[in-house]
PDB file of C-alpha atoms in Angstrom:
ATOM      1  CA  MET N   1      -0.124   0.663  -0.246  1.00  0.00           C
ATOM      2  CA  LYS N   2       1.098   3.286  -0.723  1.00  0.00           C
ATOM      3  CA  PHE N   3       1.200   6.101   1.571  1.00  0.00           C
ATOM      4  CA  ILE N   4       2.942   8.774   3.056  1.00  0.00           C
ATOM      5  CA  ILE N   5       4.434   9.362   6.339  1.00  0.00           C
ATOM      6  CA  SER N   6       5.025  13.344   7.555  1.00  0.00           C
ATOM      7  CA  LEU N   7       7.122  13.562  10.676  1.00  0.00           C
ATOM      8  CA  ILE N   8       6.769  17.296  12.520  1.00  0.00           C
ATOM      9  CA  LEU N   9       8.932  17.394  15.156  1.00  0.00           C
ATOM     10  CA  LEU N  10       9.207  20.765  15.788  1.00  0.00           C
ATOM     11  CA  SER N  11       9.976  23.020  19.018  1.00  0.00           C
ATOM     12  CA  PRO N  12      11.951  26.018  18.294  1.00  0.00           C
ATOM     13  CA  PHE N  13      12.575  28.380  21.931  1.00  0.00           C
ATOM     14  CA  ALA N  14      10.216  28.494  24.238  1.00  0.00           C
ATOM     15  CA  LEU N  15      10.676  31.569  26.563  1.00  0.00           C
ATOM     16  CA  VAL N  16       9.781  33.643  30.042  1.00  0.00           C
ATOM     17  CA  ALA N  17      10.173  36.884  30.039  1.00  0.00           C
ATOM     18  CA  GLN N  18       8.217  38.860  32.930  1.00  0.00           C
ATOM     19  CA  ASN N  19       4.524  37.114  32.975  1.00  0.00           C
ATOM     20  CA  ILE N  20       5.019  36.128  29.017  1.00  0.00           C
ATOM     21  CA  SER N  21       4.785  33.164  28.555  1.00  0.00           C
ATOM     22  CA  ILE N  22       5.266  31.197  24.707  1.00  0.00           C
ATOM     23  CA  GLY N  23       4.520  27.397  24.214  1.00  0.00           C
ATOM     24  CA  GLY N  24       7.002  25.355  22.326  1.00  0.00           C
ATOM     25  CA  GLY N  25       8.699  21.714  22.692  1.00  0.00           C
ATOM     26  CA  THR N  26       6.642  19.283  20.869  1.00  0.00           C
ATOM     27  CA  THR N  27       6.104  16.113  18.657  1.00  0.00           C
ATOM     28  CA  VAL N  28       3.974  15.279  16.131  1.00  0.00           C
ATOM     29  CA  LEU N  29       3.742  12.857  13.698  1.00  0.00           C
ATOM     30  CA  THR N  30       1.697  12.825  10.887  1.00  0.00           C
ATOM     31  CA  LEU N  31       0.946   9.014   8.497  1.00  0.00           C
ATOM     32  CA  ILE N  32      -1.514   9.770   5.745  1.00  0.00           C
ATOM     33  CA  LEU N  33      -2.293   6.176   4.066  1.00  0.00           C
ATOM     34  CA  ASN N  34      -4.512   5.237   1.025  1.00  0.00           C
ATOM     35  CA  ASP N  35      -7.579   4.135   3.756  1.00  0.00           C
ATOM     36  CA  SER N  36      -6.534   6.966   6.577  1.00  0.00           C
ATOM     37  CA  ILE N  37      -4.970   9.357   7.966  1.00  0.00           C
ATOM     38  CA  VAL N  38      -3.342   8.832  12.157  1.00  0.00           C
ATOM     39  CA  ILE N  39      -2.522  12.038  12.894  1.00  0.00           C
ATOM     40  CA  ALA N  40      -0.255  11.271  16.671  1.00  0.00           C
ATOM     41  CA  SER N  41       1.220  13.825  19.016  1.00  0.00           C
ATOM     42  CA  ASP N  42       2.663  14.403  22.684  1.00  0.00           C
ATOM     43  CA  SER N  43       0.361  17.111  25.045  1.00  0.00           C
ATOM     44  CA  ARG N  44       4.009  18.639  26.094  1.00  0.00           C
ATOM     45  CA  HIS N  45       3.281  22.631  26.497  1.00  0.00           C
ATOM     46  CA  PHE N  46       7.022  23.269  27.242  1.00  0.00           C
ATOM     47  CA  VAL N  47       7.890  26.733  29.028  1.00  0.00           C
ATOM     48  CA  GLU N  48      11.707  27.578  29.596  1.00  0.00           C
ATOM     49  CA  ASN N  49      12.924  29.983  32.607  1.00  0.00           C
ATOM     50  CA  THR N  50      16.693  30.236  33.220  1.00  0.00           C
ATOM     51  CA  LEU N  51      15.744  30.157  36.356  1.00  0.00           C
ATOM     52  CA  ILE N  52      13.340  26.658  36.269  1.00  0.00           C
ATOM     53  CA  PRO N  53      11.389  25.615  32.994  1.00  0.00           C
ATOM     54  CA  ASN N  54       8.253  23.836  33.222  1.00  0.00           C
ATOM     55  CA  SER N  55       6.105  22.318  31.290  1.00  0.00           C
ATOM     56  CA  VAL N  56       2.253  21.350  31.918  1.00  0.00           C
ATOM     57  CA  ASP N  57       0.961  17.655  29.885  1.00  0.00           C
ATOM     58  CA  THR N  58      -2.302  18.824  28.979  1.00  0.00           C
ATOM     59  CA  VAL N  59      -2.093  20.485  25.320  1.00  0.00           C
ATOM     60  CA  CYS N  60      -3.698  18.285  22.603  1.00  0.00           C
ATOM     61  CA  LYS N  61      -2.639  20.291  19.604  1.00  0.00           C
ATOM     62  CA  ILE N  62      -4.283  17.982  17.024  1.00  0.00           C
ATOM     63  CA  GLY N  63      -7.826  18.346  15.689  1.00  0.00           C
ATOM     64  CA  CYS N  64     -10.259  17.062  13.305  1.00  0.00           C
ATOM     65  CA  LYS N  65     -13.098  19.632  11.666  1.00  0.00           C
ATOM     66  CA  LYS N  66     -15.235  19.107   9.099  1.00  0.00           C
ATOM     67  CA  LYS N  67     -13.855  15.892   7.728  1.00  0.00           C
ATOM     68  CA  ILE N  68     -10.606  17.716   7.747  1.00  0.00           C
ATOM     69  CA  ALA N  69      -7.608  17.008  10.006  1.00  0.00           C
ATOM     70  CA  TYR N  70      -4.737  19.060  11.105  1.00  0.00           C
ATOM     71  CA  ALA N  71      -1.932  19.501  13.269  1.00  0.00           C
ATOM     72  CA  ILE N  72       0.240  22.854  14.653  1.00  0.00           C
ATOM     73  CA  ALA N  73       4.045  22.340  15.805  1.00  0.00           C
ATOM     74  CA  GLY N  74       6.218  24.800  17.581  1.00  0.00           C
ATOM     75  CA  ASN N  75       5.160  28.118  19.300  1.00  0.00           C
ATOM     76  CA  ALA N  76       1.928  27.734  18.835  1.00  0.00           C
ATOM     77  CA  ASP N  77       0.793  30.017  21.470  1.00  0.00           C
ATOM     78  CA  ILE N  78       1.728  32.559  23.455  1.00  0.00           C
ATOM     79  CA  SER N  79      -0.026  34.320  27.114  1.00  0.00           C
ATOM     80  CA  TYR N  80       0.543  37.930  28.668  1.00  0.00           C
ATOM     81  CA  ASN N  81      -1.297  38.115  32.074  1.00  0.00           C
ATOM     82  CA  TYR N  82      -2.032  34.026  32.355  1.00  0.00           C
ATOM     83  CA  LYS N  83      -4.667  35.017  29.628  1.00  0.00           C
ATOM     84  CA  LYS N  84      -3.304  33.635  25.112  1.00  0.00           C
ATOM     85  CA  VAL N  85      -2.380  36.611  22.846  1.00  0.00           C
ATOM     86  CA  PHE N  86      -1.856  35.244  20.660  1.00  0.00           C
ATOM     87  CA  ASN N  87      -3.269  31.288  19.551  1.00  0.00           C
ATOM     88  CA  ALA N  88      -2.934  29.149  16.658  1.00  0.00           C
ATOM     89  CA  TYR N  89      -5.033  26.624  17.701  1.00  0.00           C
ATOM     90  CA  THR N  90      -7.776  28.685  17.512  1.00  0.00           C
ATOM     91  CA  ILE N  91      -6.877  31.030  14.131  1.00  0.00           C
ATOM     92  CA  LEU N  92      -6.776  27.351  12.629  1.00  0.00           C
ATOM     93  CA  SER N  93     -10.026  26.267  13.592  1.00  0.00           C
ATOM     94  CA  ASN N  94     -12.008  29.547  13.147  1.00  0.00           C
ATOM     95  CA  ILE N  95     -10.525  29.002   9.004  1.00  0.00           C
ATOM     96  CA  ILE N  96     -11.614  25.356   8.363  1.00  0.00           C
ATOM     97  CA  SER N  97     -15.371  26.516   9.974  1.00  0.00           C
ATOM     98  CA  GLU N  98     -15.516  28.776   6.599  1.00  0.00           C
ATOM     99  CA  THR N  99     -13.741  27.436   4.404  1.00  0.00           C
ATOM    100  CA  THR N 100     -12.535  23.371   3.224  1.00  0.00           C
ATOM    101  CA  SER N 101      -9.845  25.169   0.780  1.00  0.00           C
ATOM    102  CA  LEU N 102      -6.312  24.319   1.802  1.00  0.00           C
ATOM    103  CA  ALA N 103      -4.592  26.910  -0.834  1.00  0.00           C
ATOM    104  CA  LYS N 104      -7.615  29.550   0.907  1.00  0.00           C
ATOM    105  CA  MET N 105      -6.178  28.648   4.233  1.00  0.00           C
ATOM    106  CA  LYS N 106      -3.142  29.309   3.658  1.00  0.00           C
ATOM    107  CA  GLU N 107      -4.341  32.557   2.451  1.00  0.00           C
ATOM    108  CA  ARG N 108      -6.173  32.976   5.236  1.00  0.00           C
ATOM    109  CA  LEU N 109      -3.406  31.685   7.366  1.00  0.00           C
ATOM    110  CA  ASP N 110      -1.194  33.897   5.928  1.00  0.00           C
ATOM    111  CA  ILE N 111      -3.491  37.253   7.146  1.00  0.00           C
ATOM    112  CA  ASP N 112      -4.496  35.937  10.465  1.00  0.00           C
ATOM    113  CA  LEU N 113      -1.717  34.502  11.984  1.00  0.00           C
ATOM    114  CA  ASN N 114       0.360  38.138  11.097  1.00  0.00           C
ATOM    115  CA  LYS N 115      -2.924  40.209  12.088  1.00  0.00           C
ATOM    116  CA  ASN N 116      -2.869  38.318  15.690  1.00  0.00           C
ATOM    117  CA  LEU N 117       0.551  38.274  16.454  1.00  0.00           C
ATOM    118  CA  LYS N 118       0.567  42.408  15.618  1.00  0.00           C
ATOM    119  CA  SER N 119      -2.015  42.765  18.261  1.00  0.00           C
ATOM    120  CA  ALA N 120      -0.322  40.520  21.033  1.00  0.00           C
ATOM    121  CA  LEU N 121       3.457  42.671  19.833  1.00  0.00           C
ATOM    122  CA  LYS N 122       2.102  45.952  21.329  1.00  0.00           C
ATOM    123  CA  ILE N 123       1.096  44.462  24.842  1.00  0.00           C
ATOM    124  CA  ILE N 124       3.607  42.020  25.733  1.00  0.00           C
ATOM    125  CA  ASP N 125       7.881  42.928  26.428  1.00  0.00           C
ATOM    126  CA  THR N 126       9.203  41.987  22.950  1.00  0.00           C
ATOM    127  CA  SER N 127      12.145  41.066  24.075  1.00  0.00           C
ATOM    128  CA  ALA N 128      10.918  37.566  24.802  1.00  0.00           C
ATOM    129  CA  LEU N 129      10.687  36.939  21.243  1.00  0.00           C
ATOM    130  CA  ARG N 130      14.545  37.815  20.550  1.00  0.00           C
ATOM    131  CA  LYS N 131      15.832  34.299  20.603  1.00  0.00           C
ATOM    132  CA  VAL N 132      13.205  33.264  17.949  1.00  0.00           C
ATOM    133  CA  LEU N 133      13.782  36.193  15.519  1.00  0.00           C
ATOM    134  CA  ASN N 134      14.696  35.074  11.727  1.00  0.00           C
ATOM    135  CA  LEU N 135      14.355  31.306  12.748  1.00  0.00           C
ATOM    136  CA  PRO N 136      11.473  28.491  13.004  1.00  0.00           C
ATOM    137  CA  PHE N 137       8.553  29.713  14.801  1.00  0.00           C
ATOM    138  CA  ILE N 138       5.734  27.513  14.088  1.00  0.00           C
ATOM    139  CA  GLU N 139       4.640  24.579  11.900  1.00  0.00           C
ATOM    140  CA  ILE N 140       0.801  23.461  10.541  1.00  0.00           C
ATOM    141  CA  VAL N 141       0.519  20.172   8.791  1.00  0.00           C
ATOM    142  CA  ILE N 142      -3.540  20.302   7.491  1.00  0.00           C
ATOM    143  CA  THR N 143      -4.853  16.747   5.575  1.00  0.00           C
ATOM    144  CA  LYS N 144      -8.362  15.859   3.759  1.00  0.00           C
ATOM    145  CA  TYR N 145      -9.041  13.660   2.304  1.00  0.00           C
ATOM    146  CA  GLU N 146     -10.046  14.588  -1.754  1.00  0.00           C
ATOM    147  CA  ASN N 147     -12.552  12.107  -3.855  1.00  0.00           C
ATOM    148  CA  ASN N 148     -11.145   9.344  -1.885  1.00  0.00           C
ATOM    149  CA  LYS N 149      -7.455  10.097  -1.868  1.00  0.00           C
ATOM    150  CA  PRO N 150      -5.287  12.035   0.829  1.00  0.00           C
ATOM    151  CA  VAL N 151      -3.111  15.240   0.235  1.00  0.00           C
ATOM    152  CA  ALA N 152      -1.520  17.552   3.116  1.00  0.00           C
ATOM    153  CA  ILE N 153      -0.367  20.943   2.742  1.00  0.00           C
ATOM    154  CA  ILE N 154       3.092  21.502   5.726  1.00  0.00           C
ATOM    155  CA  ILE N 155       3.696  25.315   6.021  1.00  0.00           C
ATOM    156  CA  ASN N 156       6.603  25.974   8.574  1.00  0.00           C
ATOM    157  CA  TYR N 157       6.874  29.866   9.571  1.00  0.00           C
ATOM    158  CA  SER N 158       9.285  31.583  10.706  1.00  0.00           C
ATOM    159  CA  LEU N 159       9.412  34.839  12.335  1.00  0.00           C
ATOM    160  CA  ASN N 160      11.248  37.485   9.720  1.00  0.00           C
ATOM    161  CA  GLY N 161      12.844  40.746  10.141  1.00  0.00           C
ATOM    162  CA  SER N 162      15.186  43.152  11.341  1.00  0.00           C
ATOM    163  CA  CYS N 163      12.924  43.655  14.776  1.00  0.00           C
ATOM    164  CA  VAL N 164      10.465  41.823  16.868  1.00  0.00           C
ATOM    165  CA  LYS N 165       8.399  45.091  15.960  1.00  0.00           C
ATOM    166  CA  ASN N 166       8.142  44.628  12.333  1.00  0.00           C
ATOM    167  CA  ALA N 167       8.713  41.183  12.433  1.00  0.00           C
ATOM    168  CA  LYS N 168       6.150  38.901  10.734  1.00  0.00           C
ATOM    169  CA  LEU N 169       5.208  35.540  10.159  1.00  0.00           C
ATOM    170  CA  GLN N 170       5.940  34.204   6.728  1.00  0.00           C
ATOM    171  CA  GLY N 171       5.532  31.486   5.795  1.00  0.00           C
ATOM    172  CA  SER N 172       6.333  28.259   3.180  1.00  0.00           C
ATOM    173  CA  VAL N 173       4.992  25.151   2.586  1.00  0.00           C
ATOM    174  CA  GLU N 174       6.712  22.623   1.488  1.00  0.00           C
ATOM    175  CA  PRO N 175       7.081  20.541  -1.717  1.00  0.00           C
ATOM    176  CA  ASN N 176       5.188  17.836  -2.353  1.00  0.00           C
ATOM    177  CA  ALA N 177       6.828  14.141  -2.840  1.00  0.00           C
ATOM    178  CA  PRO N 178       6.670  11.401  -4.360  1.00  0.00           C
ATOM    179  CA  ILE N 179       5.490   8.363  -1.642  1.00  0.00           C
ATOM    180  CA  PRO N 180       6.140   7.315   0.552  1.00  0.00           C
ATOM    181  CA  PHE N 181       7.313  10.618   1.880  1.00  0.00           C
ATOM    182  CA  LEU N 182       8.940  11.542   5.516  1.00  0.00           C
ATOM    183  CA  HIS N 183       8.906  14.799   6.899  1.00  0.00           C
ATOM    184  CA  LYS N 184      11.582  15.249   9.240  1.00  0.00           C
ATOM    185  CA  THR N 185      12.205  18.820  10.884  1.00  0.00           C
ATOM    186  CA  GLY N 186      13.177  20.091  14.994  1.00  0.00           C
ATOM    187  CA  PHE N 187      13.532  17.226  17.626  1.00  0.00           C
ATOM    188  CA  TYR N 188      14.163  13.524  15.286  1.00  0.00           C
ATOM    189  CA  GLN N 189      17.797  11.994  16.274  1.00  0.00           C
ATOM    190  CA  LYS N 190      16.341   9.593  18.674  1.00  0.00           C
ATOM    191  CA  ILE N 191      13.368   8.726  15.734  1.00  0.00           C
ATOM    192  CA  ASN N 192      15.822   9.032  12.838  1.00  0.00           C
ATOM    193  CA  THR N 193      18.640   6.630  14.229  1.00  0.00           C
ATOM    194  CA  PHE N 194      15.683   4.196  14.965  1.00  0.00           C
ATOM    195  CA  LEU N 195      14.697   3.949  11.182  1.00  0.00           C
ATOM    196  CA  ASP N 196      18.088   3.833   9.587  1.00  0.00           C
ATOM    197  CA  ASN N 197      18.614   0.645  11.985  1.00  0.00           C
ATOM    198  CA  ASN N 198      15.191  -0.451  10.864  1.00  0.00           C
ATOM    199  CA  PRO N 199      14.732   0.427   7.226  1.00  0.00           C
ATOM    200  CA  LYS N 200      11.632  -2.001   7.284  1.00  0.00           C
ATOM    201  CA  TYR N 201      10.004  -0.693  10.279  1.00  0.00           C
ATOM    202  CA  LEU N 202       6.928   1.517   8.722  1.00  0.00           C
ATOM    203  CA  ILE N 203       6.702  -1.351   6.127  1.00  0.00           C
ATOM    204  CA  ASP N 204       4.178  -3.409   8.293  1.00  0.00           C
ATOM    205  CA  ILE N 205       0.430  -1.125   8.901  1.00  0.00           C
ATOM    206  CA  THR N 206      -1.605  -3.454  10.788  1.00  0.00           C
ATOM    207  CA  THR N 207       0.328  -2.066  13.878  1.00  0.00           C
ATOM    208  CA  ILE N 208       0.634   1.433  12.702  1.00  0.00           C
ATOM    209  CA  LYS N 209      -0.391   3.951  15.939  1.00  0.00           C
ATOM    210  CA  GLU N 210       1.484   1.181  18.304  1.00  0.00           C
ATOM    211  CA  LYS N 211       4.637   2.095  15.906  1.00  0.00           C
ATOM    212  CA  VAL N 212       3.621   5.547  16.102  1.00  0.00           C
ATOM    213  CA  VAL N 213       3.473   5.827  19.738  1.00  0.00           C
ATOM    214  CA  HIS N 214       6.267   3.982  20.076  1.00  0.00           C
ATOM    215  CA  LEU N 215       8.775   6.695  17.706  1.00  0.00           C
ATOM    216  CA  ILE N 216       7.306   9.565  19.810  1.00  0.00           C
ATOM    217  CA  CYS N 217       8.532   7.565  23.011  1.00  0.00           C
ATOM    218  CA  LEU N 218      11.899   7.100  21.604  1.00  0.00           C
ATOM    219  CA  GLU N 219      12.226  11.155  21.695  1.00  0.00           C
ATOM    220  CA  THR N 220      10.868  11.299  24.906  1.00  0.00           C
ATOM    221  CA  THR N 221      13.791  10.371  27.064  1.00  0.00           C
ATOM    222  CA  GLY N 222      16.581  12.282  27.703  1.00  0.00           C
ATOM    223  CA  THR N 223      15.030  15.474  27.167  1.00  0.00           C
ATOM    224  CA  GLN N 224      11.624  17.735  28.715  1.00  0.00           C
ATOM    225  CA  LYS N 225      10.340  19.350  26.196  1.00  0.00           C
ATOM    226  CA  VAL N 226       7.983  16.084  25.323  1.00  0.00           C
ATOM    227  CA  GLY N 227       6.608  13.785  27.133  1.00  0.00           C
ATOM    228  CA  LEU N 228       3.007  12.245  27.772  1.00  0.00           C
ATOM    229  CA  PRO N 229       0.587  11.299  27.525  1.00  0.00           C
ATOM    230  CA  PHE N 230      -0.023  11.622  24.206  1.00  0.00           C
ATOM    231  CA  ASP N 231      -3.332  11.848  21.896  1.00  0.00           C
ATOM    232  CA  ILE N 232      -3.920   9.684  18.625  1.00  0.00           C
ATOM    233  CA  LEU N 233      -6.291  10.133  15.781  1.00  0.00           C
ATOM    234  CA  VAL N 234      -7.069   8.601  13.082  1.00  0.00           C
ATOM    235  CA  LEU N 235      -9.747   9.608   9.578  1.00  0.00           C
ATOM    236  CA  LYS N 236     -10.941   7.619   6.953  1.00  0.00           C
ATOM    237  CA  PRO N 237     -11.628   8.710   3.642  1.00  0.00           C
ATOM    238  CA  ASN N 238     -15.400   8.458   4.169  1.00  0.00           C
ATOM    239  CA  GLY N 239     -15.020  11.550   6.642  1.00  0.00           C
ATOM    240  CA  VAL N 240     -15.580   9.786  10.443  1.00  0.00           C
ATOM    241  CA  PHE N 241     -12.241   9.634  12.589  1.00  0.00           C
ATOM    242  CA  TYR N 242     -12.328   9.451  16.317  1.00  0.00           C
ATOM    243  CA  LYS N 243      -9.162  10.217  18.718  1.00  0.00           C
ATOM    244  CA  MET N 244      -7.840   8.339  21.958  1.00  0.00           C
ATOM    245  CA  ARG N 245      -5.335   9.439  24.609  1.00  0.00           C
ATOM    246  CA  VAL N 246      -2.423   7.541  25.509  1.00  0.00           C
ATOM    247  CA  TYR N 247      -0.878   7.660  28.762  1.00  0.00           C
ATOM    248  CA  LYS N 248       2.614   5.270  28.316  1.00  0.00           C
ATOM    249  CA  CYS N 249       5.073   4.216  26.126  1.00  0.00           C
ATOM    250  CA  ASN N 250       4.738   0.187  25.791  1.00  0.00           C
TER     251      ASN N 250
END
């Protein structure tokens, strides 16, 4: 069976400055088959402080709406005084409510993400973002079935500019690749090593959900930025989907 595999492991800097928190630290795997789409993610929201790094293991980074599955990795939200002033999850969900076209979603994301970020930059201490200036900031995967065939768009956003105040999120779309297709970014060293040593690991898809979970488990060792529990979403060509949460590694 032909399939597309997309591993999204984006974890740019996550920072704290005064009462500002920027959430990052993520491993998301998106596996697209002819007869199902599987997305798996850790749930860790990591905030890095120069004194005390901390994390919350409750964030769901994947979702499905109007028969469209999606995942967001990286600095997906910014909080100020414990209120979210930038939230990519909400922005994407609102866009999907209005359009199911992947091209139009990309156009709207370019506009709405920057509009939300511009509003946030007016009230936060922009020094919190200096370390991520001109670096990868957020990555978004959107996938669905069209005429019973899987399609996907992967958008990498960088925060570009001469200074934070005038910086903009600029998105580049990953080019389509022949299948099978393996995409990796961010934390992937342990997964890369494992797949190099087990090149046929993903050929047998009868236990693919368990295999995807195992790959994320590999990435949790030796880091504070990826952690249990994991969320798994499976979408079928007819639009039926289910979600489950995994609390331990086998």
